Amino acid sequence: MSRHFRPVVLVTVVLALLGFGITPSNAATAISVSTAIGRQDGSVASVTGYVVGQPTATSTVVRSNFPNDYALALADSASQTSTSAMLYVQIPSAFRASYGLQSNPGLLGTRITVTGTLTAYFSHAGLKNATAFSGGGSSDPGPDPGDYYAGTEGKTGSALKAALHTIISDQTKLSYDQVWNALKVTDQDPNNSNNVIEIYSGRSIAKSSQGGDADDWNREHVWAKSHGDFGTATGPGTDIHHLRPEDVTVNSARGNLDFDNGGTSVAQCSGCTADSDSFAPRAAVRGDVARMIFYMAVRYEGDDGFANLELNNSVGNGSAPYIGKLSVLKAWAAADPPDAFERNRNEVIYSQFQHNRNPFIDHPEWVAAIWP
């Protein structure tokens, strides 16, 4: 009696004989981290998740000062902090140069897919004997609960702006003193928990070096205080969606200038330029700056005792409640989309401090929808 092997069966048999533990049921589609944690049965699977740190013990995952390239932890959200919701991934030597966190700390918060055996590692739900890694360029979009932005569906222009204003105006307000401690959390250096990252210069500086002396860091109002005359009053003057750590000297150099391309180099701020009426930060945060400005223009509409903050396409606005240059800020936002640091900052502000969000980080497309 003749026997006929189906092609898929023949391929599976050959792969098994060669030592590849691949089965059609789990190799076709990547599974979530939570599914992988519940399926610790020695099967082979591809798991997709966000890199949240390096496991160093059964209940310890570090997010900075990575000791080596031997392991990483995955979760279904980049903001996950509970080790019980993490999958510990052993990194074989062939993949350490590309996916080890000591060599690649920038992978923190990015989305990757790993194929390997679902089995305990560090006596914890894990994945070992990995045969493939991919990804690393996509950051967690962060929680974007549909009900948070309820009422924006189908809206554009002034209608969308008005709907977002109503949503994000529901917030907890901080005092100006509270801003110091908040910034130490929102802008913490992901590679050094003792430091913060200065927005314009990009310098990592000790949290304890806050103050007003040269080489200290202080609280920069990205929407300059004089552009609306709100000072440091609770409200726009203390809104940490646009307050960032910055070197005292660089903060002074920016002053209340509008934003535009061009100018000459700014001391102690590599990649920054300025002239008599405008300032440009380093390229890596130009989109961040733009989205902070867009947030302020939507949040503060003149209905809460403060000026109606608006964008225009000018520079040299001085003390007017306007800031520019709109066309440049839109270009900056498009060229520098939200990254993992910016998304995490938005989530920390939402979950720990003000309990409102910057909608242009969650939905970058709304910039063009409001300011076409």
XYZ file of C-alpha atoms in Angstrom:
372
model
C 0.000 0.000 0.000
C 1.444 3.330 -1.026
C 1.644 6.145 1.457
C 1.571 9.829 0.590
C 2.942 12.537 2.918
C 1.214 15.878 2.861
C 3.758 18.693 2.298
C 3.130 20.386 5.655
C 3.568 17.093 7.502
C 6.763 16.318 5.603
C 8.205 19.761 6.416
C 7.316 19.390 10.068
C 8.950 15.958 10.254
C 12.113 17.215 8.589
C 12.356 20.217 10.932
C 11.839 17.964 13.931
C 14.617 15.628 12.731
C 16.909 18.636 12.381
C 16.206 19.652 15.978
C 13.851 22.588 15.417
C 10.968 22.402 17.887
C 8.483 24.242 15.665
C 4.820 23.406 15.442
C 2.386 24.981 12.993
C -0.020 25.955 15.748
C 2.333 28.249 17.647
C 4.823 29.410 15.016
C 2.346 31.140 12.733
C 1.148 34.029 14.898
C 2.864 35.894 17.713
C 1.166 35.726 21.092
C 0.953 38.328 23.862
C 3.070 38.336 26.991
C 0.080 37.473 29.174
C -0.669 34.460 26.980
C 2.965 33.361 27.143
C 2.972 33.637 30.944
C -0.054 31.343 31.107
C 1.420 28.842 28.643
C 4.625 27.683 30.325
C 4.418 24.211 28.789
C 7.730 23.847 26.947
C 6.180 24.652 23.586
C 7.792 26.969 21.040
C 6.133 30.320 20.374
C 6.758 33.810 19.090
C 5.952 36.426 21.739
C 5.488 40.145 21.107
C 5.841 42.669 23.920
C 7.578 45.794 25.162
C 11.045 45.740 26.710
C 10.623 46.859 30.324
C 14.013 46.044 31.844
C 16.486 43.305 32.740
C 15.628 40.539 35.217
C 18.392 39.953 37.755
C 16.444 37.740 40.170
C 13.050 36.054 40.435
C 11.292 39.253 41.571
C 13.805 41.908 40.499
C 13.883 43.767 37.180
C 16.219 46.750 36.735
C 15.540 49.635 34.334
C 18.999 51.229 34.348
C 22.647 50.357 35.008
C 22.161 47.038 33.220
C 24.786 44.535 34.464
C 25.137 42.537 31.230
C 23.426 41.487 27.996
C 22.112 38.100 29.158
C 18.380 38.742 29.631
C 15.460 41.113 29.196
C 11.902 41.360 30.469
C 8.857 41.785 28.229
C 5.391 43.092 29.136
C 2.207 43.970 27.279
C 2.725 47.649 28.184
C 5.926 49.685 28.336
C 4.733 51.216 31.619
C 4.310 47.859 33.378
C 6.085 47.680 36.769
C 4.720 44.430 38.227
C 7.133 41.535 37.670
C 4.190 39.102 37.774
C 3.032 40.588 34.453
C 6.469 40.232 32.833
C 8.036 37.448 30.786
C 11.750 36.872 31.436
C 13.644 36.239 28.204
C 17.044 34.567 28.136
C 19.214 36.071 25.386
C 21.525 33.581 23.636
C 25.034 34.813 22.850
C 24.266 35.233 19.140
C 21.673 37.944 19.910
C 23.319 39.802 22.804
C 25.099 42.421 20.716
C 21.776 43.515 19.181
C 19.270 42.886 21.988
C 21.211 42.970 25.251
C 20.281 46.002 27.324
C 23.776 46.840 28.501
C 24.781 47.267 24.848
C 21.414 48.650 23.727
C 19.766 50.639 26.567
C 17.659 52.467 23.978
C 15.593 49.284 23.538
C 13.807 50.080 26.796
C 10.169 50.792 25.960
C 10.325 49.426 22.427
C 8.303 46.590 20.958
C 10.011 43.361 19.899
C 9.117 39.785 18.982
C 11.082 36.804 20.294
C 10.723 33.150 19.251
C 11.768 30.483 21.751
C 10.683 27.893 24.301
C 8.075 28.828 26.887
C 9.714 27.663 30.093
C 10.724 29.103 33.447
C 13.746 31.409 33.683
C 14.981 32.732 37.038
C 12.214 30.509 38.509
C 9.786 32.874 36.792
C 7.560 32.653 33.725
C 10.025 32.849 30.875
C 11.230 32.163 27.365
C 14.531 30.343 26.737
C 16.554 28.946 23.842
C 15.498 31.799 21.573
C 15.995 31.269 17.852
C 14.867 34.678 16.569
C 14.546 38.305 17.679
C 12.975 41.081 15.636
C 11.734 44.635 16.081
C 13.025 47.291 18.410
C 11.938 50.353 16.459
C 8.322 50.683 17.609
C 7.539 52.284 20.944
C 4.513 51.671 23.114
C 1.658 53.956 22.093
C 0.642 53.903 25.756
C -2.860 53.511 27.070
C -5.302 55.493 25.001
C -8.614 54.616 26.623
C -11.415 55.150 24.183
C -13.589 56.735 26.850
C -10.944 59.376 27.668
C -11.359 60.907 24.223
C -15.062 60.148 23.940
C -16.827 62.938 22.096
C -14.032 63.602 19.610
C -15.242 61.094 17.044
C -15.582 62.574 13.567
C -14.592 66.078 14.658
C -11.976 68.338 13.073
C -10.953 71.980 13.304
C -12.525 74.154 15.981
C -15.008 71.436 16.964
C -12.210 68.988 17.751
C -10.255 71.668 19.586
C -13.281 72.521 21.733
C -13.950 68.859 22.551
C -10.328 68.277 23.561
C -10.316 71.455 25.658
C -13.234 70.146 27.693
C -11.547 66.757 28.189
C -8.055 67.895 29.189
C -9.260 70.780 31.387
C -10.321 68.183 33.961
C -7.013 68.016 35.831
C -5.328 68.148 39.221
C -3.339 71.372 39.588
C 0.088 71.540 41.217
C 1.757 74.344 43.148
C 4.992 75.758 41.756
C 6.942 74.080 44.583
C 5.346 70.714 43.765
C 6.643 71.040 40.211
C 10.225 70.411 41.402
C 9.417 66.926 42.660
C 7.095 66.130 39.775
C 9.805 66.836 37.196
C 12.162 64.481 39.020
C 9.716 61.708 38.137
C 8.406 62.753 34.727
C 11.851 63.558 33.303
C 13.944 60.919 35.053
C 16.869 59.627 33.015
C 15.870 56.046 32.048
C 19.525 55.029 32.359
C 20.205 56.729 35.708
C 17.430 57.045 38.261
C 19.388 59.700 40.162
C 19.258 62.131 37.221
C 16.828 64.053 35.038
C 17.198 64.856 31.322
C 17.258 68.537 30.374
C 14.820 69.185 27.538
C 16.852 71.471 25.264
C 20.432 70.421 25.986
C 19.730 66.709 26.469
C 22.185 66.675 29.373
C 21.670 64.152 32.173
C 22.050 65.984 35.479
C 21.654 65.025 39.137
C 18.154 65.584 40.494
C 19.776 67.223 43.500
C 21.355 69.920 41.295
C 18.143 71.940 41.108
C 18.496 75.666 41.722
C 19.400 78.974 40.174
C 23.168 78.876 39.933
C 25.202 78.280 36.781
C 25.135 74.598 35.776
C 22.097 73.919 37.991
C 18.821 72.919 36.395
C 15.605 74.863 36.841
C 11.984 74.844 35.630
C 11.659 75.927 32.017
C 8.275 77.116 30.767
C 8.219 75.910 27.156
C 5.257 78.226 26.545
C 7.097 81.292 27.877
C 5.370 82.868 30.890
C 5.251 86.332 29.324
C 3.298 84.967 26.336
C 0.068 85.270 28.306
C 1.384 86.938 31.470
C 0.598 83.941 33.688
C 3.868 83.851 35.625
C 4.100 80.914 38.024
C 0.461 81.017 39.095
C -1.248 77.683 39.632
C -2.641 76.788 36.228
C -0.585 77.448 33.078
C 2.353 78.530 35.243
C 2.519 75.128 36.937
C 1.239 72.818 34.193
C 3.911 70.122 33.892
C 2.831 69.181 30.384
C 4.977 72.175 29.319
C 7.349 72.561 32.290
C 10.673 70.780 31.804
C 14.101 70.644 33.478
C 16.724 72.807 31.768
C 20.186 74.181 32.455
C 20.004 77.638 34.021
C 22.216 79.214 31.346
C 20.326 77.628 28.446
C 17.001 78.557 30.013
C 18.164 82.169 30.133
C 19.343 82.012 26.499
C 15.909 80.852 25.389
C 14.171 83.522 27.477
C 10.743 84.222 25.985
C 11.742 83.717 22.345
C 9.319 82.182 19.871
C 10.303 79.022 18.004
C 11.775 79.038 14.497
C 14.623 77.602 12.455
C 17.926 79.412 12.066
C 20.197 81.526 14.209
C 23.587 80.820 15.754
C 24.718 78.137 18.194
C 23.657 78.366 21.833
C 26.332 77.828 24.485
C 26.004 74.591 26.481
C 23.227 73.354 24.177
C 24.551 71.245 21.328
C 22.262 71.464 18.297
C 20.358 74.489 19.609
C 20.263 77.800 17.737
C 18.867 81.259 18.477
C 18.659 84.762 17.063
C 17.034 87.989 18.222
C 13.460 86.738 17.975
C 13.490 82.920 17.934
C 14.971 79.744 19.392
C 15.330 76.186 18.067
C 16.107 73.208 20.338
C 18.102 70.149 19.299
C 16.416 68.120 16.557
C 15.626 65.150 18.824
C 13.082 67.142 20.855
C 11.660 69.618 18.364
C 8.522 67.512 18.004
C 8.233 67.275 21.797
C 8.377 71.080 22.042
C 5.758 71.482 19.316
C 3.328 69.061 20.970
C 3.699 70.878 24.307
C 2.826 74.144 22.567
C -0.195 72.573 20.844
C -1.378 71.228 24.210
C -1.194 74.671 25.826
C -3.131 76.291 22.976
C -5.958 73.788 23.470
C -5.933 73.611 27.263
C -5.997 77.381 27.961
C -8.832 79.078 26.098
C -9.464 82.079 28.325
C -12.329 80.524 30.288
C -10.484 79.960 33.573
C -9.204 83.426 34.453
C -6.077 83.138 32.310
C -5.358 84.460 28.832
C -6.535 82.641 25.714
C -3.259 81.086 24.527
C -3.043 80.737 20.753
C -0.535 79.980 18.019
C 0.275 82.250 15.116
C 2.751 82.172 12.272
C 4.921 84.982 13.620
C 8.003 85.426 15.767
C 8.735 88.319 18.097
C 5.369 87.975 19.835
C 6.845 89.290 23.075
C 4.233 89.596 25.818
C 1.222 88.838 23.632
C -0.763 85.677 24.471
C 0.509 84.180 21.211
C 3.461 82.006 20.288
C 4.908 80.964 16.960
C 5.921 79.952 14.464
C 2.991 77.658 13.701
C 4.209 76.408 10.325
C 7.613 75.524 11.790
C 6.140 73.828 14.849
C 3.922 71.689 12.612
C 6.955 70.679 10.555
C 8.889 69.838 13.726
C 6.039 67.650 14.990
C 5.911 65.736 11.715
C 9.681 65.234 11.538
C 10.027 64.148 15.180
C 7.092 61.891 16.164
C 6.482 60.837 19.789
C 9.106 58.460 21.181
C 9.115 56.141 24.204
C 10.391 58.835 26.601
C 7.685 61.314 25.573
C 4.915 58.719 25.726
C 6.043 57.526 29.135
C 6.142 61.126 30.382
C 2.562 61.662 29.212
C 1.460 58.514 31.019
C 3.248 59.466 34.271
C 1.613 62.912 34.260
C -1.766 61.272 33.665
C -1.442 58.482 36.234
C 0.518 60.182 39.026
C 0.155 63.963 38.900
C -2.315 65.981 36.826
C -4.565 63.148 35.618
C -4.927 64.678 32.172
C -3.144 63.869 28.919
C -1.481 65.659 26.018
C -3.726 64.526 23.141
C -1.086 65.280 20.507
C 1.177 62.598 21.939
C -1.640 60.031 21.843
C -2.926 61.263 18.463
C -0.254 63.127 16.453
C -2.670 63.285 13.525
C -4.833 65.771 15.444
C -2.260 68.523 14.821
C -3.218 68.688 11.154
C -6.882 68.133 11.990
C -6.972 71.313 14.103
C -4.386 73.428 12.256
C -4.643 72.295 8.606
